[in-house]
Amino acid sequence: MTMLGYGIAVLLLTMLTQVGGLVLLLSLPLLNLIQLASCWQQSVLRLGVFLLVYALCVFVIVPKLASWGGRVPLLCTATADAPLRPANFGYCLLMRNYVTPDTKAHLVRVAQQFRQHYPNGTVRYLDANFPFMNGFPLLPHLSHKDGRKVDLAYFYQRKGSQESVDFSPSWHGYWFYEQPASRQKAACTGQKSWLRWDFEGLQSRYAAYEIDAERTRALLQLLVADAQKVLLEPHLQVRLGVQAANLKFQGCRAARHDDHIHAQW
Ligand SMILES: [Zn+2]
């Protein structure tokens, strides 16, 4: 790879994972020891070694270092005691699952309470925070920078049969928007913001599914009772029938919140 290629890779890894770019930079002396006659064999071997070093960082080194700075990873697999897992394992691999110990305790408690209502129910999280440094935002979520913000996935069911499913129709859990019942009920009509995406072209992909309003309402009620603030689009607050002083609209200059719930402590 050229110097420019490494530079772009470091930048992308930093934006996606915070520390992945630094891991790549620190791995370079090791990677440069791999010299093979075949260019593609050398590239594959270097990539393999980098992925091993990266995995060591994700699962061993970063959790240790982050705990000294006051952040811990959310669980990557659900357990009976903590029925909480990422909507996609990629959130763990990209180290986007870090929170303060206090936030983790709150979230696990909410997940335990949810399971009391739904014995097989598992709460699924999306983007949380990076492992280090207050003030370093987890893009594109500008506020996810203090270890106290977590996005949570809705629950879904198949349309027609109303059979519950335990995954999100979109592979990362975002961008499947619940549309308001009418244009009048839509927030921010005519107000464009570079952070408020609609992804209209994607919506038909998820047509076989719909929000499981009952389970999503139950999760929302637990969050509202526990969190400092919860963000949800106004038309969904009405549809799910949950109103509270700490349940708010994020405004028009931020991402839509009718594809996920944002909670903060
Ligand atoms: Zn959020």
Short mmCIF file of C-alpha atoms and ligand atoms in Angstrom, two decimals:
data_model
loop_
_atom_site.label_atom_id
_atom_site.label_comp_id
_atom_site.label_asym_id
_atom_site.label_seq_id
_atom_site.Cartn_x
_atom_site.Cartn_y
_atom_site.Cartn_z
CA MET A 1 0.00 0.00 0.00
CA THR A 2 1.25 3.50 -0.77
CA MET A 3 1.76 6.22 1.85
CA LEU A 4 -1.44 7.89 0.62
CA GLY A 5 -3.31 4.59 0.97
CA TYR A 6 -2.09 4.19 4.56
CA GLY A 7 -3.02 7.81 5.28
CA ILE A 8 -6.58 7.30 4.03
CA ALA A 9 -6.87 4.02 5.96
CA VAL A 10 -5.70 5.72 9.19
CA LEU A 11 -8.20 8.54 8.71
CA LEU A 12 -11.12 6.19 7.97
CA LEU A 13 -10.25 3.87 10.87
CA THR A 14 -10.04 6.86 13.22
CA MET A 15 -13.45 8.13 12.16
CA LEU A 16 -15.03 4.67 12.35
CA THR A 17 -13.37 3.27 15.45
CA GLN A 18 -11.44 6.10 17.15
CA VAL A 19 -8.33 4.01 17.91
CA GLY A 20 -8.11 1.80 14.79
CA GLY A 21 -6.00 4.39 12.96
CA LEU A 22 -3.53 4.53 15.82
CA VAL A 23 -3.42 0.72 15.92
CA LEU A 24 -2.53 0.71 12.23
CA LEU A 25 0.21 3.31 12.72
CA LEU A 26 1.72 1.38 15.63
CA SER A 27 1.51 -1.86 13.61
CA LEU A 28 3.47 -0.47 10.65
CA PRO A 29 6.97 -1.50 11.89
CA LEU A 30 5.65 -5.05 12.38
CA LEU A 31 3.88 -5.08 9.00
CA ASN A 32 7.03 -3.82 7.26
CA LEU A 33 8.91 -6.89 8.51
CA ILE A 34 6.73 -8.94 6.15
CA GLN A 35 8.55 -8.88 2.81
CA LEU A 36 7.48 -11.40 0.17
CA ALA A 37 8.29 -11.69 -3.53
CA SER A 38 4.61 -11.87 -4.41
CA CYS A 39 2.94 -8.49 -3.95
CA TRP A 40 -0.56 -9.85 -3.36
CA GLN A 41 0.66 -12.51 -0.91
CA GLN A 42 2.50 -9.81 1.01
CA SER A 43 -0.65 -7.63 1.12
CA VAL A 44 -2.85 -10.51 2.30
CA LEU A 45 -0.37 -11.53 5.01
CA ARG A 46 0.02 -7.94 6.20
CA LEU A 47 -3.77 -7.53 6.31
CA GLY A 48 -4.07 -10.77 8.28
CA VAL A 49 -1.45 -9.70 10.81
CA PHE A 50 -3.08 -6.27 11.17
CA LEU A 51 -6.48 -7.88 11.78
CA LEU A 52 -4.95 -10.08 14.49
CA VAL A 53 -3.36 -7.07 16.20
CA TYR A 54 -6.64 -5.14 15.84
CA ALA A 55 -8.65 -8.00 17.37
CA LEU A 56 -6.19 -8.17 20.29
CA CYS A 57 -6.77 -4.45 20.85
CA VAL A 58 -10.58 -4.73 20.60
CA PHE A 59 -10.99 -7.59 23.03
CA VAL A 60 -8.01 -7.29 25.41
CA ILE A 61 -6.02 -4.06 25.37
CA VAL A 62 -8.64 -1.32 24.75
CA PRO A 63 -11.15 -2.54 27.39
CA LYS A 64 -8.33 -2.44 29.97
CA LEU A 65 -7.10 1.03 29.00
CA ALA A 66 -10.62 2.46 28.63
CA SER A 67 -11.59 1.31 32.13
CA TRP A 68 -8.79 3.49 33.57
CA GLY A 69 -10.44 6.44 31.80
CA GLY A 70 -13.90 5.59 33.09
CA ARG A 71 -15.48 3.75 30.17
CA VAL A 72 -16.49 0.11 29.79
CA PRO A 73 -17.78 -1.85 26.81
CA LEU A 74 -21.41 -2.93 26.65
CA LEU A 75 -21.82 -6.69 26.36
CA CYS A 76 -21.31 -8.19 22.92
CA THR A 77 -23.51 -11.20 23.69
CA ALA A 78 -26.60 -11.34 25.87
CA THR A 79 -26.63 -13.34 29.09
CA ALA A 80 -29.44 -14.41 31.42
CA ASP A 81 -28.35 -11.72 33.91
CA ALA A 82 -27.84 -9.03 31.28
CA PRO A 83 -30.22 -9.55 28.34
CA LEU A 84 -28.58 -6.89 26.22
CA ARG A 85 -26.65 -7.24 22.96
CA PRO A 86 -25.66 -5.21 19.91
CA ALA A 87 -28.06 -5.17 16.96
CA ASN A 88 -25.00 -6.03 14.88
CA PHE A 89 -21.72 -7.49 16.19
CA GLY A 90 -19.96 -4.80 14.16
CA TYR A 91 -20.70 -2.28 16.93
CA CYS A 92 -18.36 -4.29 19.17
CA LEU A 93 -15.73 -4.83 16.47
CA LEU A 94 -15.68 -1.10 15.73
CA MET A 95 -15.48 -0.24 19.46
CA ARG A 96 -18.63 1.88 19.26
CA ASN A 97 -20.10 0.17 22.35
CA TYR A 98 -18.40 2.09 25.20
CA VAL A 99 -20.22 3.83 28.05
CA THR A 100 -19.56 4.91 31.62
CA PRO A 101 -19.98 2.14 34.23
CA ASP A 102 -23.01 4.02 35.59
CA THR A 103 -24.67 4.12 32.16
CA LYS A 104 -23.99 0.42 31.67
CA ALA A 105 -25.58 -0.39 35.04
CA HIS A 106 -28.71 1.61 34.11
CA LEU A 107 -28.96 -0.06 30.73
CA VAL A 108 -28.55 -3.58 32.13
CA ARG A 109 -31.23 -2.82 34.70
CA VAL A 110 -33.63 -1.66 31.97
CA ALA A 111 -32.88 -4.84 29.99
CA GLN A 112 -33.54 -6.99 33.08
CA GLN A 113 -36.85 -5.21 33.68
CA PHE A 114 -37.77 -5.71 30.03
CA ARG A 115 -37.15 -9.44 30.36
CA GLN A 116 -39.48 -9.60 33.34
CA HIS A 117 -42.25 -8.51 30.93
CA TYR A 118 -41.01 -10.56 27.96
CA PRO A 119 -39.16 -13.71 29.12
CA ASN A 120 -37.31 -14.17 25.82
CA GLY A 121 -36.85 -10.47 25.16
CA THR A 122 -33.39 -9.05 24.57
CA VAL A 123 -32.76 -5.32 24.32
CA ARG A 124 -30.51 -4.46 21.37
CA TYR A 125 -28.25 -1.43 21.27
CA LEU A 126 -26.82 0.47 18.31
CA ASP A 127 -24.17 3.22 18.49
CA ALA A 128 -23.01 4.16 21.99
CA ASN A 129 -19.67 5.98 22.44
CA PHE A 130 -15.98 5.46 21.70
CA PRO A 131 -13.60 4.12 24.39
CA PHE A 132 -11.65 7.30 25.13
CA MET A 133 -11.86 11.05 25.64
CA ASN A 134 -14.84 13.20 26.49
CA GLY A 135 -15.54 15.49 23.55
CA PHE A 136 -14.56 13.03 20.79
CA PRO A 137 -17.87 12.53 18.92
CA LEU A 138 -18.92 9.23 17.45
CA LEU A 139 -19.94 10.39 13.99
CA PRO A 140 -22.56 11.02 12.80
CA HIS A 141 -23.93 11.33 16.35
CA LEU A 142 -22.53 14.64 17.53
CA SER A 143 -23.74 14.20 21.12
CA HIS A 144 -22.33 10.68 21.64
CA LYS A 145 -19.09 11.99 23.14
CA ASP A 146 -19.29 11.61 26.92
CA GLY A 147 -20.02 7.93 27.52
CA ARG A 148 -23.60 8.62 28.57
CA LYS A 149 -25.47 8.30 25.27
CA VAL A 150 -26.81 5.06 23.78
CA ASP A 151 -29.06 4.39 20.79
CA LEU A 152 -31.44 1.45 21.05
CA ALA A 153 -33.15 -0.54 18.32
CA TYR A 154 -36.90 -0.80 17.99
CA PHE A 155 -38.58 -4.19 18.13
CA TYR A 156 -40.05 -5.49 14.89
CA GLN A 157 -42.60 -7.98 13.60
CA ARG A 158 -43.51 -9.39 10.21
CA LYS A 159 -46.28 -7.50 8.49
CA GLY A 160 -49.48 -9.51 8.12
CA SER A 161 -48.64 -12.42 10.44
CA GLN A 162 -47.41 -10.05 13.17
CA GLU A 163 -44.83 -12.66 14.11
CA SER A 164 -42.17 -11.08 16.33
CA VAL A 165 -38.60 -11.11 15.08
CA ASP A 166 -35.48 -10.53 17.14
CA PHE A 167 -33.50 -8.58 14.54
CA SER A 168 -33.71 -5.26 12.76
CA PRO A 169 -34.75 -5.32 9.10
CA SER A 170 -31.79 -3.09 8.23
CA TRP A 171 -28.48 -4.82 8.97
CA HIS A 172 -27.14 -2.00 11.15
CA GLY A 173 -30.44 -1.18 12.86
CA TYR A 174 -30.83 2.39 11.54
CA TRP A 175 -32.59 4.04 8.59
CA PHE A 176 -35.87 2.05 8.55
CA TYR A 177 -38.10 5.02 9.32
CA GLU A 178 -41.57 4.78 10.80
CA GLN A 179 -43.47 7.31 8.72
CA PRO A 180 -46.00 9.69 10.30
CA ALA A 181 -49.67 8.96 9.56
CA SER A 182 -49.99 12.11 7.48
CA ARG A 183 -47.81 14.89 6.14
CA GLN A 184 -49.33 17.29 8.66
CA LYS A 185 -47.98 15.13 11.49
CA ALA A 186 -44.47 15.07 10.02
CA ALA A 187 -41.90 17.14 11.85
CA CYS A 188 -39.52 19.39 9.95
CA THR A 189 -41.40 19.39 6.62
CA GLY A 190 -39.50 21.64 4.25
CA GLN A 191 -36.61 22.14 6.68
CA LYS A 192 -33.47 20.64 5.25
CA SER A 193 -30.53 19.65 7.44
CA TRP A 194 -27.43 17.71 6.46
CA LEU A 195 -27.97 15.51 9.51
CA ARG A 196 -31.65 14.75 8.91
CA TRP A 197 -31.61 11.94 6.37
CA ASP A 198 -34.68 10.29 4.85
CA PHE A 199 -33.18 7.51 2.67
CA GLU A 200 -36.45 7.21 0.78
CA GLY A 201 -34.90 4.78 -1.70
CA LEU A 202 -34.14 2.29 1.09
CA GLN A 203 -37.59 2.12 2.67
CA SER A 204 -39.13 -0.36 0.22
CA ARG A 205 -36.45 -2.94 1.18
CA TYR A 206 -37.98 -3.24 4.62
CA ALA A 207 -41.61 -3.43 3.47
CA ALA A 208 -42.09 -6.95 4.88
CA TYR A 209 -41.64 -5.66 8.44
CA GLU A 210 -43.20 -3.13 10.79
CA ILE A 211 -42.46 -1.83 14.26
CA ASP A 212 -43.65 -4.08 17.10
CA ALA A 213 -45.46 -1.27 18.87
CA GLU A 214 -46.21 -3.28 22.03
CA ARG A 215 -42.64 -4.32 22.82
CA THR A 216 -41.18 -1.00 21.68
CA ARG A 217 -43.67 0.84 23.94
CA ALA A 218 -42.65 -1.36 26.88
CA LEU A 219 -38.97 -0.55 26.30
CA LEU A 220 -39.71 3.14 25.90
CA GLN A 221 -41.66 3.25 29.17
CA LEU A 222 -38.78 1.60 31.04
CA LEU A 223 -36.27 4.01 29.52
CA VAL A 224 -38.35 7.07 30.29
CA ALA A 225 -38.65 5.92 33.93
CA ASP A 226 -34.88 5.43 34.24
CA ALA A 227 -32.98 7.77 31.91
CA GLN A 228 -32.22 11.46 32.23
CA LYS A 229 -33.47 12.12 28.68
CA VAL A 230 -34.93 10.07 25.83
CA LEU A 231 -35.30 11.29 22.23
CA LEU A 232 -38.08 10.16 19.90
CA GLU A 233 -39.91 11.74 16.97
CA PRO A 234 -43.20 13.39 18.13
CA HIS A 235 -45.51 11.31 15.89
CA LEU A 236 -44.14 8.12 17.50
CA GLN A 237 -44.57 9.51 21.01
CA VAL A 238 -48.27 9.93 20.14
CA ARG A 239 -48.60 6.59 18.37
CA LEU A 240 -46.94 4.65 21.19
CA GLY A 241 -48.90 6.63 23.77
CA VAL A 242 -45.92 7.56 25.94
CA GLN A 243 -45.59 11.12 27.22
CA ALA A 244 -43.10 12.36 29.82
CA ALA A 245 -41.12 15.49 30.65
CA ASN A 246 -37.85 13.77 29.77
CA LEU A 247 -39.15 12.32 26.47
CA LYS A 248 -38.24 14.94 23.91
CA PHE A 249 -37.96 15.80 20.24
CA GLN A 250 -34.37 16.27 19.08
CA GLY A 251 -35.25 19.17 16.76
CA CYS A 252 -34.81 19.45 13.02
CA ARG A 253 -31.05 19.91 12.98
CA ALA A 254 -30.28 16.35 14.03
CA ALA A 255 -30.85 12.81 12.81
CA ARG A 256 -34.42 11.51 12.68
CA HIS A 257 -35.48 9.52 15.70
CA ASP A 258 -38.23 7.43 14.16
CA ASP A 259 -35.84 4.60 13.33
CA HIS A 260 -34.30 4.22 16.82
CA ILE A 261 -34.54 5.46 20.42
CA HIS A 262 -31.79 7.66 21.87
CA ALA A 263 -31.34 7.46 25.65
CA GLN A 264 -28.89 9.27 27.90
CA TRP A 265 -28.08 9.20 31.60
ZN ZN B 1 -28.22 8.90 19.82
#
